[in-house]
CSV table of N, CA and C and ligand atoms in Angstrom, one decimal:
chain,number,residue,atom,x,y,z
D,1,UNK,N,47.0,20.4,-10.6
D,1,UNK,CA,46.9,22.0,-11.1
D,1,UNK,C,45.1,22.2,-10.8
D,2,UNK,N,44.7,21.4,-11.6
D,2,UNK,CA,43.2,20.9,-11.8
D,2,UNK,C,42.2,20.5,-10.2
D,3,UNK,N,43.2,19.6,-9.7
D,3,UNK,CA,43.1,19.1,-8.6
D,3,UNK,C,43.3,19.8,-7.8
D,4,UNK,N,44.3,21.0,-7.3
D,4,UNK,CA,44.0,22.0,-6.6
D,4,UNK,C,43.1,22.9,-6.6
D,5,UNK,N,42.5,22.8,-7.7
D,5,UNK,CA,40.8,24.2,-8.0
D,5,UNK,C,40.2,23.6,-7.7
D,6,UNK,N,39.9,22.5,-7.7
D,6,UNK,CA,38.6,21.8,-6.9
D,6,UNK,C,39.1,21.6,-5.8
D,7,UNK,N,39.7,21.2,-5.3
D,7,UNK,CA,40.1,21.1,-3.8
D,7,UNK,C,39.4,22.6,-3.3
D,8,UNK,N,40.3,23.3,-3.8
D,8,UNK,CA,39.8,25.2,-2.8
D,8,UNK,C,38.1,25.2,-3.5
D,9,UNK,N,37.5,25.0,-4.8
D,9,UNK,CA,36.1,24.9,-4.4
D,9,UNK,C,35.6,24.2,-3.3
D,10,UNK,N,35.2,22.6,-3.0
D,10,UNK,CA,35.1,22.1,-2.4
D,10,UNK,C,35.2,22.6,-1.0
D,11,UNK,N,36.6,22.8,-0.2
D,11,UNK,CA,36.4,23.5,0.9
D,11,UNK,C,35.9,24.8,1.0
D,12,UNK,N,35.3,25.6,-0.1
D,12,UNK,CA,34.7,27.2,0.0
D,12,UNK,C,33.7,27.1,0.4
D,13,UNK,N,32.8,25.8,0.2
D,13,UNK,CA,31.7,25.4,-0.5
D,13,UNK,C,30.9,25.9,0.9
D,14,UNK,N,30.3,26.8,0.9
D,14,UNK,CA,29.3,26.5,2.3
D,14,UNK,C,28.2,25.8,3.4
D,15,UNK,N,28.5,25.3,4.1
D,15,UNK,CA,28.3,24.3,5.2
D,15,UNK,C,26.9,24.3,5.2
D,16,UNK,N,26.4,25.8,5.2
D,16,UNK,CA,25.3,26.0,5.4
D,16,UNK,C,23.9,25.4,4.6
D,17,UNK,N,24.6,25.2,3.7
D,17,UNK,CA,23.9,24.3,2.8
D,17,UNK,C,23.5,22.9,3.3
D,18,UNK,N,23.8,22.3,4.1
D,18,UNK,CA,23.9,21.0,4.4
D,18,UNK,C,22.8,21.3,5.4
D,19,UNK,N,22.0,22.6,5.6
D,19,UNK,CA,20.6,22.9,6.4
D,19,UNK,C,20.1,23.0,5.7
D,20,UNK,N,18.6,22.6,6.0
D,20,UNK,CA,17.1,22.8,4.9
D,20,UNK,C,16.2,23.7,5.6
D,21,UNK,N,15.5,24.4,5.1
D,21,UNK,CA,14.5,24.9,6.1
D,21,UNK,C,13.2,24.6,5.3
D,22,UNK,N,12.1,24.0,6.2
D,22,UNK,CA,10.8,24.1,5.9
D,22,UNK,C,9.8,24.4,6.7
D,23,UNK,N,8.3,24.6,6.2
D,23,UNK,CA,7.3,25.2,7.3
D,23,UNK,C,7.4,26.6,7.6
D,24,UNK,N,8.2,27.6,7.4
D,24,UNK,CA,8.1,28.6,7.6
D,24,UNK,C,7.4,29.7,7.8
D,25,UNK,N,6.8,30.2,8.9
D,25,UNK,CA,5.7,31.2,8.7
D,25,UNK,C,6.3,32.0,10.0
D,26,UNK,N,5.4,33.3,10.1
D,26,UNK,CA,5.8,34.1,11.0
D,26,UNK,C,3.8,34.5,11.4
D,27,UNK,N,3.8,34.5,12.9
D,27,UNK,CA,1.8,34.4,13.1
D,27,UNK,C,1.7,35.9,13.0
D,28,UNK,N,0.4,36.2,12.4
D,28,UNK,CA,0.2,37.7,12.8
D,28,UNK,C,-0.2,38.1,13.4
D,29,UNK,N,0.5,39.3,14.2
D,29,UNK,CA,0.6,40.2,14.9
D,29,UNK,C,-1.0,40.5,15.4
D,30,UNK,N,-1.4,40.3,17.1
D,30,UNK,CA,-2.7,40.4,17.2
D,30,UNK,C,-3.1,42.1,17.6
D,31,UNK,N,-3.7,42.3,16.8
D,31,UNK,CA,-3.9,43.7,16.9
D,31,UNK,C,-3.3,44.4,16.9
D,32,UNK,N,-2.6,46.1,18.2
D,32,UNK,CA,-1.5,46.4,17.6
D,32,UNK,C,-0.4,46.2,18.8
D,33,UNK,N,-0.7,44.8,19.3
D,33,UNK,CA,0.6,44.1,19.9
D,33,UNK,C,1.7,44.5,18.9
D,34,UNK,N,3.2,44.7,19.6
D,34,UNK,CA,4.2,44.6,19.2
D,34,UNK,C,5.6,43.8,19.2
D,35,UNK,N,4.5,42.7,18.9
D,35,UNK,CA,5.5,41.7,18.8
D,35,UNK,C,4.6,40.1,18.6
D,36,UNK,N,5.4,39.5,17.9
D,36,UNK,CA,5.0,38.1,17.4
D,36,UNK,C,5.9,36.9,17.6
D,37,UNK,N,5.7,35.7,16.7
D,37,UNK,CA,6.6,34.8,16.7
D,37,UNK,C,7.0,34.1,15.7
D,38,UNK,N,8.5,33.9,15.1
D,38,UNK,CA,8.2,32.9,13.8
D,38,UNK,C,8.6,31.2,14.0
D,39,UNK,N,8.2,30.7,13.0
D,39,UNK,CA,8.3,29.4,13.7
D,39,UNK,C,8.8,28.5,12.0
D,40,UNK,N,9.6,27.6,12.1
D,40,UNK,CA,10.4,27.0,10.8
D,40,UNK,C,10.7,25.3,11.3
D,41,UNK,N,11.1,24.4,10.6
D,41,UNK,CA,11.7,23.3,10.8
D,41,UNK,C,12.8,23.1,10.0
D,42,UNK,N,13.9,23.1,10.8
D,42,UNK,CA,15.5,22.4,10.5
D,42,UNK,C,15.5,21.5,9.8
D,43,UNK,N,16.3,21.1,8.5
D,43,UNK,CA,17.2,19.4,8.7
D,43,UNK,C,18.7,20.0,8.4
D,44,UNK,N,19.1,19.2,9.7
D,44,UNK,CA,20.8,19.1,9.1
D,44,UNK,C,21.3,18.3,8.4
D,45,UNK,N,21.8,17.8,7.6
D,45,UNK,CA,22.2,16.8,6.6
D,45,UNK,C,23.8,16.7,6.5
D,46,UNK,N,24.2,18.3,7.4
D,46,UNK,CA,25.7,18.3,7.5
D,46,UNK,C,26.1,17.5,8.9
D,47,UNK,N,27.3,18.1,9.4
D,47,UNK,CA,28.1,17.8,10.7
D,47,UNK,C,26.8,18.3,11.9
D,48,UNK,N,26.8,17.9,12.9
D,48,UNK,CA,26.0,18.7,14.6
D,48,UNK,C,26.3,20.3,14.1
D,49,UNK,N,25.8,20.9,14.2
D,49,UNK,CA,26.0,22.4,14.2
D,49,UNK,C,24.5,23.4,15.4
D,50,UNK,N,24.5,24.3,15.3
D,50,UNK,CA,23.6,24.9,16.0
D,50,UNK,C,22.7,26.5,15.2
D,51,UNK,N,22.1,26.7,15.7
D,51,UNK,CA,21.2,28.2,14.7
D,51,UNK,C,21.5,28.7,16.1
D,52,UNK,N,22.1,30.0,15.8
D,52,UNK,CA,22.5,30.7,17.1
D,52,UNK,C,22.4,32.5,16.6
D,53,UNK,N,21.5,32.3,16.2
D,53,UNK,CA,21.1,34.1,15.8
D,53,UNK,C,20.2,33.9,15.0
D,54,UNK,N,19.1,35.1,14.8
D,54,UNK,CA,18.3,35.1,13.6
D,54,UNK,C,18.3,36.9,13.3
D,55,UNK,N,18.1,37.6,12.0
D,55,UNK,CA,17.5,38.7,12.2
D,55,UNK,C,16.9,39.1,10.9
D,56,UNK,N,15.7,40.5,11.0
D,56,UNK,CA,15.3,40.7,10.1
D,56,UNK,C,14.9,42.2,9.8
D,57,UNK,N,14.8,42.8,8.7
D,57,UNK,CA,15.2,44.6,8.6
D,57,UNK,C,13.4,44.8,9.1
D,58,UNK,N,13.1,44.0,9.6
D,58,UNK,CA,11.8,44.5,10.0
D,58,UNK,C,11.1,44.3,10.9
D,59,UNK,N,12.1,43.6,11.8
D,59,UNK,CA,11.9,43.7,13.3
D,59,UNK,C,13.3,44.0,14.3
D,60,UNK,N,12.7,44.7,15.0
D,60,UNK,CA,13.7,45.4,16.3
D,60,UNK,C,14.7,44.1,16.7
D,61,UNK,N,14.4,43.4,17.5
D,61,UNK,CA,14.4,42.5,18.7
D,61,UNK,C,14.2,40.9,18.2
D,62,UNK,N,15.1,40.3,17.3
D,62,UNK,CA,15.1,38.8,17.1
D,62,UNK,C,15.5,38.0,17.9
D,63,UNK,N,14.9,37.6,18.7
D,63,UNK,CA,15.3,36.5,19.9
D,63,UNK,C,15.0,35.0,19.8
D,64,UNK,N,16.3,33.8,20.0
D,64,UNK,CA,15.8,32.5,20.1
D,64,UNK,C,14.9,32.5,21.6
D,65,UNK,N,14.0,31.8,21.6
D,65,UNK,CA,13.3,31.3,22.8
D,65,UNK,C,12.9,30.2,22.7
D,66,UNK,N,12.5,29.8,24.0
D,66,UNK,CA,11.9,28.5,24.5
D,66,UNK,C,10.6,28.9,25.1
D,67,UNK,N,9.6,27.9,25.1
D,67,UNK,CA,8.7,27.6,26.2
D,67,UNK,C,8.8,26.5,26.8
D,68,UNK,N,8.3,26.5,28.2
D,68,UNK,CA,8.5,25.7,29.1
D,68,UNK,C,7.7,25.6,30.4
D,69,UNK,N,7.4,25.0,30.7
D,69,UNK,CA,6.3,24.7,31.9
D,69,UNK,C,7.2,25.3,33.2
D,70,UNK,N,6.4,26.0,34.3
D,70,UNK,CA,7.3,25.8,35.4
D,70,UNK,C,6.0,26.9,36.2
D,71,UNK,N,6.1,25.7,37.8
D,71,UNK,CA,5.3,26.1,38.3
D,71,UNK,C,4.0,25.9,37.8
D,72,UNK,N,3.7,25.3,37.1
D,72,UNK,CA,2.2,25.1,36.4
D,72,UNK,C,1.6,25.8,35.4
D,73,UNK,N,3.0,27.2,35.2
D,73,UNK,CA,2.6,27.7,34.0
D,73,UNK,C,3.3,28.2,33.0
D,74,UNK,N,3.2,28.4,31.8
D,74,UNK,CA,4.2,28.1,30.3
D,74,UNK,C,5.2,29.7,30.7
D,75,UNK,N,6.2,29.3,30.4
D,75,UNK,CA,7.2,31.0,30.5
D,75,UNK,C,8.2,30.9,29.1
D,76,UNK,N,8.3,32.0,28.7
D,76,UNK,CA,9.5,31.7,27.9
D,76,UNK,C,10.6,32.2,28.4
D,77,UNK,N,11.7,31.7,28.1
D,77,UNK,CA,12.9,32.3,27.8
D,77,UNK,C,13.9,32.1,27.0
D,78,UNK,N,14.7,32.9,27.0
D,78,UNK,CA,16.0,33.5,25.9
D,78,UNK,C,16.8,32.0,25.6
D,79,UNK,N,17.4,31.5,24.4
D,79,UNK,CA,18.4,30.6,24.5
D,79,UNK,C,19.3,31.3,23.6
D,80,UNK,N,20.4,31.3,24.1
D,80,UNK,CA,21.6,31.5,23.5
D,80,UNK,C,21.9,30.7,22.0
D,81,UNK,N,21.6,29.3,22.1
D,81,UNK,CA,21.5,28.4,20.9
D,81,UNK,C,20.4,27.6,20.6
D,82,UNK,N,20.3,27.2,19.4
D,82,UNK,CA,19.2,25.9,19.4
D,82,UNK,C,20.2,24.6,18.6
D,83,UNK,N,20.4,24.1,18.8
D,83,UNK,CA,21.1,22.7,18.8
D,83,UNK,C,20.3,21.9,18.0
D,84,UNK,N,21.1,21.6,16.2
D,84,UNK,CA,20.8,20.9,14.7
D,84,UNK,C,21.6,20.3,15.2
D,85,UNK,N,21.2,18.5,15.5
D,85,UNK,CA,22.4,17.5,15.4
D,85,UNK,C,21.9,17.2,14.0
D,86,UNK,N,23.5,16.3,13.7
D,86,UNK,CA,23.3,15.4,12.1
D,86,UNK,C,22.2,15.0,11.9
D,87,UNK,N,22.0,14.8,10.5
D,87,UNK,CA,20.8,14.0,10.4
D,87,UNK,C,19.4,14.0,11.2
D,88,UNK,N,19.3,15.4,11.9
D,88,UNK,CA,17.9,15.9,12.9
D,88,UNK,C,16.9,16.6,11.9
D,89,UNK,N,15.7,16.5,12.0
D,89,UNK,CA,14.8,17.5,12.1
D,89,UNK,C,15.1,18.3,13.4
D,90,UNK,N,15.2,19.5,13.5
D,90,UNK,CA,14.2,20.3,14.7
D,90,UNK,C,13.1,21.3,14.3
D,91,UNK,N,12.0,21.4,14.9
D,91,UNK,CA,10.9,21.8,14.7
D,91,UNK,C,10.8,22.8,15.7
D,92,UNK,N,10.6,23.9,15.3
D,92,UNK,CA,10.4,25.2,16.0
D,92,UNK,C,8.7,25.7,16.1
D,93,UNK,N,8.1,25.7,16.8
D,93,UNK,CA,6.3,25.4,16.8
D,93,UNK,C,6.0,26.3,17.9
D,94,UNK,N,4.5,26.5,17.4
D,94,UNK,CA,3.8,27.4,18.7
D,94,UNK,C,4.0,26.4,19.7
D,95,UNK,N,4.3,26.8,21.3
D,95,UNK,CA,4.6,26.0,22.5
D,95,UNK,C,5.7,25.7,23.1
D,96,UNK,N,6.5,25.5,21.6
D,96,UNK,CA,7.8,25.6,21.7
D,96,UNK,C,9.2,26.1,21.5
D,97,UNK,N,9.9,25.9,20.9
D,97,UNK,CA,11.3,26.9,20.2
D,97,UNK,C,10.5,28.1,19.5
D,98,UNK,N,10.9,29.1,19.4
D,98,UNK,CA,10.7,29.8,18.2
D,98,UNK,C,11.4,31.2,18.2
D,99,UNK,N,11.1,31.8,17.0
D,99,UNK,CA,11.6,33.0,17.1
D,99,UNK,C,11.0,34.0,17.6
D,100,UNK,N,11.2,34.6,18.4
D,100,UNK,CA,10.7,35.9,19.3
D,100,UNK,C,11.3,37.0,18.7
D,101,UNK,N,9.8,37.6,18.1
D,101,UNK,CA,10.3,39.3,17.3
D,101,UNK,C,9.2,40.6,18.1
D,102,UNK,N,10.1,41.1,18.7
D,102,UNK,CA,9.9,42.3,19.8
D,102,UNK,C,10.0,43.7,18.9
D,103,UNK,N,9.0,44.3,18.3
D,103,UNK,CA,9.1,45.7,17.7
D,103,UNK,C,9.2,45.5,16.5
D,104,UNK,N,8.6,46.3,15.6
D,104,UNK,CA,8.4,46.3,14.4
D,104,UNK,C,9.3,47.5,14.2
D,105,UNK,N,10.1,47.6,13.0
D,105,UNK,CA,10.3,49.1,12.3
D,105,UNK,C,9.0,49.2,11.2
D,106,UNK,N,8.3,48.3,10.5
D,106,UNK,CA,7.1,48.8,9.6
D,106,UNK,C,5.7,47.9,10.4
D,107,UNK,N,4.3,48.2,9.7
D,107,UNK,CA,3.6,47.5,10.2
D,107,UNK,C,3.7,45.8,9.8
D,108,UNK,N,3.4,45.1,10.1
D,108,UNK,CA,3.1,44.0,9.9
D,108,UNK,C,1.6,43.0,10.1
D,109,UNK,N,1.8,42.2,8.9
D,109,UNK,CA,0.2,42.0,8.6
D,109,UNK,C,0.1,40.5,7.8
D,110,UNK,N,-0.9,39.8,8.1
D,110,UNK,CA,-1.3,39.0,7.2
D,110,UNK,C,-0.8,39.2,5.7
D,111,UNK,N,0.0,38.0,5.1
D,111,UNK,CA,0.1,38.4,3.9
D,111,UNK,C,1.2,38.9,3.6
D,112,UNK,N,2.0,39.7,4.3
D,112,UNK,CA,3.5,39.6,4.2
D,112,UNK,C,4.2,38.5,3.9
D,113,UNK,N,5.6,38.8,3.8
D,113,UNK,CA,6.4,37.8,3.2
D,113,UNK,C,7.7,38.6,4.3
D,114,UNK,N,8.0,37.8,5.5
D,114,UNK,CA,9.2,38.6,6.1
D,114,UNK,C,10.4,38.0,5.7
D,115,UNK,N,11.5,38.4,5.3
D,115,UNK,CA,13.0,38.0,4.9
D,115,UNK,C,13.7,37.6,6.1
D,116,UNK,N,13.9,36.4,6.8
D,116,UNK,CA,14.8,36.7,8.0
D,116,UNK,C,16.3,35.3,7.8
D,117,UNK,N,17.6,36.3,8.3
D,117,UNK,CA,18.4,35.9,8.4
D,117,UNK,C,18.8,34.8,9.2
D,118,UNK,N,19.1,33.4,8.9
D,118,UNK,CA,19.3,33.0,10.1
D,118,UNK,C,21.5,32.3,10.2
D,119,UNK,N,21.5,32.6,11.2
D,119,UNK,CA,23.1,32.3,11.7
D,119,UNK,C,23.3,31.1,12.3
D,120,UNK,N,24.5,30.7,12.1
D,120,UNK,CA,24.7,29.2,12.4
D,120,UNK,C,26.2,29.0,12.9
D,121,UNK,N,26.1,28.2,13.8
D,121,UNK,CA,27.2,28.0,14.7
D,121,UNK,C,28.6,28.0,14.1
D,122,UNK,N,29.1,27.9,12.7
D,122,UNK,CA,30.0,27.7,12.0
D,122,UNK,C,30.0,29.5,11.1
D,123,UNK,N,29.2,30.3,11.7
D,123,UNK,CA,29.6,31.7,11.0
D,123,UNK,C,28.8,31.8,10.1
D,124,UNK,N,28.1,30.4,9.1
D,124,UNK,CA,27.0,31.0,8.0
D,124,UNK,C,25.9,31.2,8.2
D,125,UNK,N,25.3,31.9,7.1
D,125,UNK,CA,24.1,32.1,7.3
D,125,UNK,C,22.9,31.8,6.1
D,126,UNK,N,21.5,31.9,6.3
D,126,UNK,CA,20.9,31.7,4.9
D,126,UNK,C,19.6,32.4,5.6
D,127,UNK,N,19.3,33.0,4.5
D,127,UNK,CA,17.8,33.9,4.1
D,127,UNK,C,16.3,32.9,3.6
D,128,UNK,N,16.0,33.3,5.3
D,128,UNK,CA,14.2,32.6,4.9
D,128,UNK,C,13.3,33.3,4.9
D,129,UNK,N,12.7,33.4,3.6
D,129,UNK,CA,11.2,33.7,3.1
D,129,UNK,C,10.4,33.2,4.4
D,130,UNK,N,9.7,34.3,5.2
D,130,UNK,CA,8.8,33.5,6.0
D,130,UNK,C,7.0,34.6,5.7
D,131,UNK,N,6.0,33.5,5.1
D,131,UNK,CA,5.2,34.4,4.8
D,131,UNK,C,4.1,34.5,6.4
D,132,UNK,N,3.7,35.6,6.5
D,132,UNK,CA,3.1,35.9,7.7
D,132,UNK,C,1.5,35.3,7.4
D,133,UNK,N,0.7,34.9,8.5
D,133,UNK,CA,-0.1,34.2,8.8
D,133,UNK,C,-1.0,34.1,9.8
D,134,UNK,N,-2.1,33.9,9.9
D,134,UNK,CA,-3.2,33.4,10.8
D,134,UNK,C,-2.7,32.0,11.6
D,135,UNK,N,-2.5,32.1,13.2
D,135,UNK,CA,-2.2,30.4,13.7
D,135,UNK,C,-3.3,29.5,13.3
D,136,UNK,N,-3.7,28.6,13.0
D,136,UNK,CA,-3.9,27.6,12.5
D,136,UNK,C,-5.4,27.3,14.4
D,137,UNK,N,-6.3,27.4,14.0
D,137,UNK,CA,-7.5,26.5,14.8
D,137,UNK,C,-7.1,25.5,15.6
X,201,CU,CU1,9.2,34.0,22.8
């Protein structure tokens, strides 16, 4: 009976707790430009997973993007998912993978903190606080 309860608890434990987030931040939008990007590092201490989406009440369209060189130019493309291999750190950073934020439902400025909901391959979610700040020189 008690063993059954313990097993039920263990099976219900969300696997998202195996994914931890650090260094989360959003680049302050430049001027009146209606877009910006967010960055963070994901560490997966569980089984292989993937980041499959993100949303935020302040952002109209939040997409997963990568930057890559094509014909000598850097260009951004949307990706369906960002793989999070077991035991590894995956870093979203300027010039690489990022959360593309297109269109704002309210003004976003330096010092704000956005709460972004990340969605993972197993259907679990995690809410991450992302401070808005200027890009370092
Ligand atoms: Cu982008």
